[in-house]
Amino acid sequence: MTTENKSGGFLEQVGLCLSVLFYVLFAWHQWWSGVSPRLIRGSAERDAIHHAHLSIGATLFVILVLMLAMWLFRPGASILERLKGAFSTVTHTAISLFFIFMTFAMLCGLAQAWAKGEETPFLGVFKLPHFLDWSWNTAGYNHSAFSNIASALFLGIVFVYLFTHLRRYVKPGVAVAILLIVHLLVNLPKPPSLHPIAAFGTYVLIPSYYLIALALYSWAKHRRLVYWPVFAVFIGFFMYLPYFAFKVLPPWHQKAAAETVLVESTETLVAARPQAEIFATPEALASAKDEATWCTQCHNATESDTHLLGPNLVGVFNRQAGTVEGYGRYSEAMIKKGLEGVFWTRANLSEFLLHGQEFIPGNLMNQQSDLSDPEKRNQVIDYLEYISSK
Ligand code: HEC
């Protein structure tokens, strides 16, 4: 998509500027996205980063559409010939797929923001009109899956260019070995509290990308018969990555929500204490809230009728399992548990947070935090009681 014609022309120059702007913004965006999950949801710093994430994403989308339009309407070879060129070698294919997936990923990101009622200011100046009405979940899943495909392709492309241009000085195998060592050295000092998914990404996924890029480069350079299946497996893997990592069902596997059936609790419920009685000091509240921050990457914990990956936790205390209104993505296992009369009492919450899969086999929550310490678990449960009380 980018290389065939090197000679001047106004459009080529504009295209070049757009590409440079695109790569600078993309790198900036990736760095920022990497920083933001470590910050507390709702903090001013995280809000600023989130806003930047949206603005840059919207800007990238506009640039991608402009680049696509330029590619489509550029005079010269027919579209069919150009399409053939765009997929003629492994590098061209990777670049073309990168642009396709990236455009789709950004579109899904916009749809996700719109589904949450957020603005998407273009370069912080004017707003993109809303033109898509996807559910938060559909848009969110696709945004995550396709951004990951695009990022991995991007890494692969950068490496192939590096290998090609440095080949005279260093063999690709040696270059990858050096990259791996540098990558691991840079990432070793990460705190031990590193999230298991982030650890998996850092220590397993990214090194595998390097090795896959090397394998593709040295083994399948110009053999289309080989690289198409490789791309297919690669894309298939990423389409299911949010499922492997967070157990989010891909939109194409989701069924319409069953109607909620309410039953009686099998045990007598002890009403939630008034808020003022739950925590002795403001520090105790702050500490419990801090302990529950981890949960808020998947759960809203403030009054609202919106849900993230998991159901809103306000009011969960003493609620029948699997029955919050408007969520619609409970597993059958969770709904069945509720129908058996299981309500979210202290004991049941404790059991769920400690041995989720034994308590409700096949449930879709992948909490990933270690609450085996009874004190921490109690703090989290206190906090759930607190946000469910008045
Ligand atoms: C990676 C995402 C994720 C994280 C992190 C997470 N949850 Fe969940 N949670 C879910 C999903 C998804 C469900 C729905 C599960 C199902 O239907 O099988 C759920 C369900 C629940 C339920 C049942 C709610 C209901 O309406 O029946 C409770 C309670 C809960 N989570 C508490 C927590 C707590 C407390 C934490 C933090 C310690 C936490 N979750 C962390 C995704 C998550």
Coordinates of C-alpha atoms and ligand atoms in Angstrom, one line a residue:
M1 CA 0.0 0.0 0.0
T2 CA 2.9 2.4 0.6
T3 CA 5.8 1.6 -1.5
E4 CA 5.3 1.2 -5.2
N5 CA 5.7 4.8 -6.4
K6 CA 8.5 6.8 -5.0
S7 CA 8.4 9.7 -7.4
G8 CA 7.1 13.1 -6.1
G9 CA 3.7 14.5 -6.7
F10 CA 1.7 16.6 -4.3
L11 CA -0.5 13.7 -3.2
E12 CA 2.5 11.5 -2.5
Q13 CA 4.0 14.2 -0.3
V14 CA 0.7 14.6 1.6
G15 CA 0.5 10.8 2.0
L16 CA 4.1 10.7 3.3
C17 CA 3.3 13.4 5.9
L18 CA 0.1 11.6 6.9
S19 CA 2.1 8.4 7.4
V20 CA 4.7 10.1 9.5
L21 CA 2.0 11.7 11.6
F22 CA 0.3 8.4 11.9
Y23 CA 3.3 6.5 13.2
V24 CA 4.2 9.3 15.7
L25 CA 0.7 9.3 17.0
F26 CA 0.5 5.5 17.0
A27 CA 3.7 5.2 19.1
W28 CA 2.4 7.9 21.5
H29 CA -0.9 6.2 21.8
Q30 CA 0.6 2.8 22.5
W31 CA 2.8 4.2 25.2
W32 CA -0.1 6.0 26.8
S33 CA -2.4 3.0 26.7
G34 CA 0.4 1.1 28.5
V35 CA 0.5 3.6 31.3
S36 CA -3.2 4.1 31.9
P37 CA -4.3 0.7 33.3
R38 CA -2.0 1.1 36.2
L39 CA -3.8 4.2 37.4
I40 CA -7.0 4.3 39.4
R41 CA -10.2 4.5 37.4
G42 CA -11.7 8.0 38.0
S43 CA -8.4 9.7 39.0
A44 CA -7.7 13.0 37.3
E45 CA -4.5 11.6 35.8
R46 CA -6.3 8.5 34.4
D47 CA -9.1 10.7 33.0
A48 CA -6.6 12.9 31.2
I49 CA -4.9 9.8 29.7
H50 CA -8.2 8.4 28.8
H51 CA -9.2 11.6 27.1
A52 CA -5.9 11.6 25.2
H53 CA -6.4 8.0 24.3
L54 CA -9.8 8.9 22.7
S55 CA -8.5 12.0 20.9
I56 CA -5.5 10.2 19.5
G57 CA -7.6 7.2 18.5
A58 CA -10.1 9.4 16.7
T59 CA -7.3 11.3 15.0
L60 CA -5.7 8.0 13.9
F61 CA -9.1 6.9 12.5
V62 CA -9.4 10.1 10.4
I63 CA -5.9 9.8 9.1
L64 CA -6.4 6.1 8.2
V65 CA -9.6 7.0 6.3
L66 CA -7.7 9.8 4.4
M67 CA -4.9 7.4 3.6
L68 CA -7.3 4.8 2.3
A69 CA -9.1 7.4 0.2
M70 CA -5.8 8.5 -1.3
W71 CA -4.8 4.9 -2.0
L72 CA -8.2 4.3 -3.7
F73 CA -8.2 7.4 -5.8
R74 CA -4.5 7.7 -6.7
P75 CA -4.2 7.7 -10.5
G76 CA -2.1 5.0 -12.2
A77 CA -2.5 1.3 -11.9
S78 CA -6.0 -0.2 -11.6
I79 CA -7.4 -1.0 -8.2
L80 CA -7.1 -4.7 -8.9
E81 CA -3.5 -4.4 -9.8
R82 CA -2.8 -2.3 -6.7
L83 CA -4.6 -4.8 -4.5
K84 CA -2.5 -7.6 -6.0
G85 CA 0.6 -5.5 -5.2
A86 CA -0.6 -4.8 -1.7
F87 CA -0.7 -8.6 -1.0
S88 CA 2.3 -9.7 -3.2
T89 CA 4.9 -10.3 -0.5
V90 CA 4.8 -11.1 3.2
T91 CA 5.8 -7.6 4.1
H92 CA 3.3 -6.0 1.8
T93 CA 0.6 -8.3 3.2
A94 CA 1.6 -7.5 6.7
I95 CA 1.4 -3.8 6.0
S96 CA -1.9 -4.0 4.2
L97 CA -3.4 -6.2 6.9
F98 CA -2.1 -3.7 9.5
F99 CA -3.9 -0.8 7.9
I100 CA -7.1 -2.8 7.5
F101 CA -7.2 -4.1 11.1
M102 CA -6.0 -0.8 12.5
T103 CA -8.8 1.1 10.7
F104 CA -11.4 -1.4 12.0
A105 CA -9.9 -1.3 15.5
M106 CA -10.1 2.5 15.7
L107 CA -13.6 2.4 14.4
C108 CA -14.5 0.0 17.2
G109 CA -12.8 2.2 19.7
L110 CA -14.9 5.1 18.6
A111 CA -18.1 3.0 18.8
Q112 CA -17.1 1.8 22.3
A113 CA -16.6 5.4 23.5
W114 CA -20.0 6.5 21.9
A115 CA -21.7 3.5 23.5
K116 CA -20.5 4.9 26.9
G117 CA -21.8 8.4 25.9
E118 CA -18.3 9.8 25.6
E119 CA -17.1 12.5 23.2
T120 CA -14.4 11.7 20.7
P121 CA -12.8 15.1 19.9
F122 CA -10.7 15.1 16.8
L123 CA -7.3 16.5 17.7
G124 CA -9.0 18.0 20.7
V125 CA -10.7 20.6 18.4
F126 CA -13.9 19.4 16.9
K127 CA -16.0 16.3 17.5
L128 CA -16.5 13.4 15.3
P129 CA -20.2 12.9 14.6
H130 CA -21.6 9.6 16.0
F131 CA -22.3 7.3 13.1
L132 CA -22.2 3.8 14.7
D133 CA -24.5 2.4 17.3
W134 CA -22.8 -0.8 18.6
S135 CA -23.1 -2.1 22.1
W136 CA -20.2 -1.3 24.4
N137 CA -19.4 -5.0 24.6
T138 CA -19.3 -5.7 20.9
A139 CA -17.3 -2.6 20.1
G140 CA -15.1 -3.2 23.1
Y141 CA -14.2 -6.8 22.3
N142 CA -13.5 -6.0 18.7
H143 CA -11.4 -2.9 19.7
S144 CA -9.3 -5.0 21.9
A145 CA -8.9 -8.0 19.6
F146 CA -8.2 -6.0 16.5
S147 CA -5.9 -3.5 18.1
N148 CA -3.8 -6.4 19.3
I149 CA -3.7 -7.9 15.8
A150 CA -2.7 -4.5 14.5
S151 CA 0.0 -4.0 17.2
A152 CA 1.5 -7.4 16.6
L153 CA 1.6 -6.9 12.9
F154 CA 3.2 -3.5 13.5
L155 CA 5.9 -5.1 15.6
G156 CA 6.4 -7.7 12.9
I157 CA 6.7 -5.1 10.2
V158 CA 9.2 -3.0 12.2
F159 CA 11.3 -6.1 12.8
V160 CA 11.3 -7.2 9.1
Y161 CA 12.5 -3.7 8.1
L162 CA 15.1 -3.9 10.8
F163 CA 16.3 -7.3 9.7
T164 CA 16.3 -6.2 6.0
H165 CA 18.3 -3.1 6.6
L166 CA 20.7 -4.4 9.2
R167 CA 21.3 -7.8 7.5
R168 CA 24.8 -6.7 6.4
Y169 CA 25.9 -6.1 9.9
V170 CA 24.0 -8.6 12.0
K171 CA 22.2 -11.9 11.2
P172 CA 18.4 -11.8 11.9
G173 CA 18.8 -14.6 14.5
V174 CA 21.4 -12.7 16.4
A175 CA 19.3 -9.5 16.1
V176 CA 16.3 -11.3 17.6
A177 CA 18.5 -12.8 20.4
I178 CA 19.7 -9.2 21.2
L179 CA 16.2 -7.9 21.1
L180 CA 15.0 -10.6 23.4
I181 CA 17.8 -10.0 25.9
V182 CA 17.2 -6.2 25.9
H183 CA 13.4 -6.7 26.2
L184 CA 13.8 -9.1 29.2
L185 CA 16.4 -6.9 30.9
V186 CA 14.3 -3.7 30.5
N187 CA 11.2 -5.6 31.9
L188 CA 12.8 -7.5 34.7
P189 CA 12.6 -4.7 37.2
K190 CA 8.8 -4.6 37.0
P191 CA 7.2 -4.8 40.4
P192 CA 6.2 -8.3 41.6
S193 CA 2.6 -7.2 41.7
L194 CA 2.6 -7.2 37.9
H195 CA -0.8 -8.3 36.7
P196 CA -0.5 -12.0 35.5
I197 CA -2.0 -11.0 32.1
A198 CA 0.6 -8.2 31.7
A199 CA 3.3 -10.6 32.8
F200 CA 2.1 -13.1 30.2
G201 CA 2.2 -10.4 27.6
T202 CA 5.6 -9.2 28.6
Y203 CA 7.4 -12.5 29.2
V204 CA 5.6 -14.9 26.8
L205 CA 3.6 -13.0 24.1
I206 CA 6.1 -10.3 23.1
P207 CA 9.1 -12.7 22.9
S208 CA 6.9 -15.1 20.8
Y209 CA 6.1 -12.2 18.4
Y210 CA 9.9 -11.7 18.0
L211 CA 10.4 -15.4 17.2
I212 CA 7.4 -15.6 14.9
A213 CA 8.6 -12.5 13.0
L214 CA 12.0 -14.2 12.7
A215 CA 10.4 -17.4 11.5
L216 CA 8.3 -15.6 9.0
Y217 CA 11.2 -13.6 7.8
S218 CA 13.7 -16.4 7.3
W219 CA 11.4 -19.2 6.3
A220 CA 8.4 -17.8 4.5
K221 CA 9.8 -14.6 2.9
H222 CA 8.2 -14.9 -0.5
R223 CA 6.1 -18.1 -0.2
R224 CA 2.5 -17.1 -0.2
L225 CA 1.3 -20.6 0.3
V226 CA 3.2 -20.7 3.6
Y227 CA 2.4 -17.2 4.9
W228 CA -1.4 -17.2 4.3
P229 CA -2.0 -20.1 6.8
V230 CA 0.4 -18.4 9.2
F231 CA -1.5 -15.2 9.0
A232 CA -4.8 -17.1 9.4
V233 CA -3.6 -18.8 12.6
F234 CA -2.2 -15.6 13.9
I235 CA -5.4 -13.6 13.3
G236 CA -7.5 -16.4 14.7
F237 CA -5.4 -16.4 17.8
F238 CA -5.8 -12.7 18.3
M239 CA -9.5 -12.7 17.6
Y240 CA -9.9 -14.9 20.7
L241 CA -7.2 -13.3 22.8
P242 CA -9.6 -11.2 25.0
Y243 CA -11.4 -14.5 25.6
F244 CA -8.2 -16.4 26.6
A245 CA -7.1 -13.5 28.8
F246 CA -10.3 -12.3 30.3
K247 CA -12.9 -14.9 29.4
V248 CA -15.0 -12.2 27.5
L249 CA -17.2 -14.1 25.1
P250 CA -16.6 -12.7 21.6
P251 CA -19.7 -10.9 20.3
W252 CA -20.2 -13.6 17.6
H253 CA -20.6 -16.2 20.4
Q254 CA -23.0 -14.2 22.5
K255 CA -26.7 -15.2 22.8
A256 CA -29.5 -12.9 23.7
A257 CA -30.0 -12.5 27.4
A258 CA -32.5 -14.8 29.0
E259 CA -35.3 -13.2 31.0
T260 CA -34.4 -12.8 34.7
V261 CA -36.2 -15.2 37.0
L262 CA -36.3 -14.2 40.7
V263 CA -36.4 -16.8 43.5
E264 CA -36.2 -16.8 47.3
S265 CA -32.8 -17.0 49.0
T266 CA -32.1 -20.4 50.5
E267 CA -30.7 -18.7 53.6
T268 CA -31.9 -15.9 55.8
L269 CA -30.3 -12.7 54.6
V270 CA -28.6 -10.3 57.1
A271 CA -29.4 -6.8 55.9
A272 CA -26.4 -4.6 54.9
R273 CA -25.2 -2.3 57.7
P274 CA -25.6 1.4 57.3
Q275 CA -22.6 2.9 55.5
A276 CA -21.5 4.9 58.5
E277 CA -21.1 1.6 60.5
I278 CA -19.0 -0.3 58.1
F279 CA -15.7 1.4 58.3
A280 CA -14.4 2.8 61.6
T281 CA -12.2 5.5 59.9
P282 CA -11.9 7.2 56.5
E283 CA -8.5 5.5 56.2
A284 CA -10.2 2.1 56.6
L285 CA -12.6 3.0 53.8
A286 CA -9.8 4.3 51.6
S287 CA -7.8 1.1 52.1
A288 CA -10.8 -1.1 51.3
K289 CA -11.6 0.9 48.2
D290 CA -7.9 0.6 47.2
E291 CA -8.1 -3.2 47.6
A292 CA -11.2 -3.3 45.4
T293 CA -9.7 -1.1 42.7
W294 CA -8.6 -4.2 40.9
C295 CA -12.2 -5.2 40.4
T296 CA -13.1 -1.9 38.8
Q297 CA -11.2 -2.7 35.6
C298 CA -14.2 -5.0 34.9
H299 CA -16.9 -3.7 37.2
N300 CA -18.5 -0.3 37.7
A301 CA -18.6 0.3 41.4
T302 CA -20.5 3.6 41.4
E303 CA -24.3 4.2 40.9
S304 CA -25.0 3.9 37.2
D305 CA -27.0 1.6 34.9
T306 CA -23.9 0.8 32.8
H307 CA -21.9 -2.3 33.0
L308 CA -18.3 -3.1 31.9
L309 CA -17.1 -6.6 31.2
G310 CA -18.7 -7.7 34.5
P311 CA -22.0 -6.5 36.0
N312 CA -22.2 -3.3 38.1
L313 CA -21.4 -4.1 41.7
V314 CA -23.5 -1.4 43.4
G315 CA -26.3 -3.3 45.2
V316 CA -24.7 -6.7 44.7
F317 CA -24.7 -7.4 48.4
N318 CA -27.7 -9.7 49.2
R319 CA -28.7 -9.7 45.5
Q320 CA -29.6 -13.0 43.8
A321 CA -26.5 -14.2 41.8
G322 CA -26.8 -13.4 38.1
T323 CA -29.7 -10.9 38.2
V324 CA -28.5 -7.3 37.8
E325 CA -30.7 -5.4 35.3
G326 CA -29.4 -4.6 31.9
Y327 CA -26.2 -6.6 32.0
G328 CA -27.3 -9.5 29.8
R329 CA -23.9 -11.4 29.6
Y330 CA -24.1 -13.7 32.6
S331 CA -22.9 -17.2 32.1
E332 CA -25.5 -20.0 32.3
A333 CA -23.5 -21.2 35.3
M334 CA -24.0 -17.9 37.2
I335 CA -27.7 -17.7 36.4
K336 CA -28.2 -21.3 37.4
K337 CA -26.5 -20.6 40.7
G338 CA -28.9 -17.7 41.4
L339 CA -31.9 -19.9 40.5
E340 CA -30.7 -22.4 43.2
G341 CA -31.3 -19.6 45.7
V342 CA -27.7 -18.4 46.0
F343 CA -27.6 -14.7 47.0
W344 CA -24.5 -12.6 47.5
T345 CA -24.1 -12.9 51.3
R346 CA -20.8 -12.4 53.0
A347 CA -20.2 -16.2 53.1
N348 CA -21.1 -16.7 49.4
L349 CA -19.0 -13.7 48.3
S350 CA -16.1 -15.0 50.3
E351 CA -16.4 -18.4 48.7
F352 CA -16.7 -16.9 45.2
L353 CA -13.7 -14.6 45.6
L354 CA -11.6 -17.4 47.1
H355 CA -12.6 -20.5 44.9
G356 CA -14.6 -19.0 42.1
Q357 CA -14.4 -21.9 39.7
E358 CA -15.2 -24.5 42.4
F359 CA -18.1 -22.5 43.7
I360 CA -19.6 -21.8 40.3
P361 CA -18.0 -24.1 37.8
G362 CA -17.9 -22.5 34.3
N363 CA -18.5 -18.9 35.5
L364 CA -16.9 -16.3 33.3
M365 CA -15.2 -14.1 35.9
N366 CA -11.4 -14.2 35.7
Q367 CA -10.7 -12.0 38.7
Q368 CA -6.9 -12.7 38.6
S369 CA -6.2 -11.1 42.0
D370 CA -5.2 -13.1 45.0
L371 CA -7.7 -12.7 47.8
S372 CA -6.5 -15.8 49.8
D373 CA -5.6 -13.4 52.7
P374 CA -8.8 -13.3 54.8
E375 CA -8.2 -9.8 55.8
K376 CA -8.0 -8.5 52.2
R377 CA -11.0 -10.6 51.2
N378 CA -13.0 -9.1 54.1
Q379 CA -12.0 -5.6 53.1
V380 CA -13.3 -6.2 49.6
I381 CA -16.5 -7.7 50.9
D382 CA -16.9 -4.8 53.3
Y383 CA -16.5 -2.5 50.3
L384 CA -19.2 -4.4 48.3
E385 CA -21.5 -4.0 51.4
Y386 CA -20.6 -0.3 51.6
I387 CA -21.5 0.5 48.0
S388 CA -24.7 -1.5 48.3
S389 CA -25.8 0.3 51.4
K390 CA -27.0 3.9 52.2
Ligands
HEC1 C1 -11.4 -9.6 34.3 C2 -12.7 -9.1 34.6 C3 -13.1 -9.2 36.1 C4 -12.5 -8.8 37.2 C5 -11.1 -8.3 37.4 C6 -13.4 -9.0 38.3 N1 -14.6 -9.5 37.8 FE1 -16.2 -9.9 38.9 N2 -17.2 -10.6 37.2 C7 -16.7 -10.5 36.0 C8 -17.6 -11.1 35.1 C9 -17.4 -11.3 33.6 C10 -18.7 -11.5 35.8 C11 -19.9 -12.3 35.3 C12 -19.6 -13.8 35.5 C13 -20.6 -14.8 35.0 O1 -21.7 -14.4 34.6 O2 -20.2 -16.0 34.9 C14 -18.4 -11.2 37.2 C15 -19.3 -11.4 38.3 C16 -19.1 -11.0 39.6 C17 -20.0 -11.1 40.7 C18 -21.4 -11.6 40.6 C19 -22.3 -10.5 40.3 C20 -23.8 -10.8 40.0 O3 -24.5 -9.9 39.6 O4 -24.2 -11.9 40.3 C21 -19.4 -10.5 41.8 C22 -20.0 -10.4 43.1 C23 -18.1 -10.1 41.3 N3 -17.9 -10.4 40.0 C24 -17.2 -9.5 42.2 C25 -15.9 -9.1 41.8 C26 -14.9 -8.6 42.7 C27 -15.1 -8.3 44.2 C28 -13.7 -8.4 42.0 C29 -12.4 -7.9 42.5 C30 -11.8 -8.7 43.5 C31 -14.0 -8.8 40.6 N4 -15.3 -9.2 40.6 C32 -13.1 -8.8 39.6 C33 -15.5 -10.0 35.6 C34 -14.5 -9.6 36.5

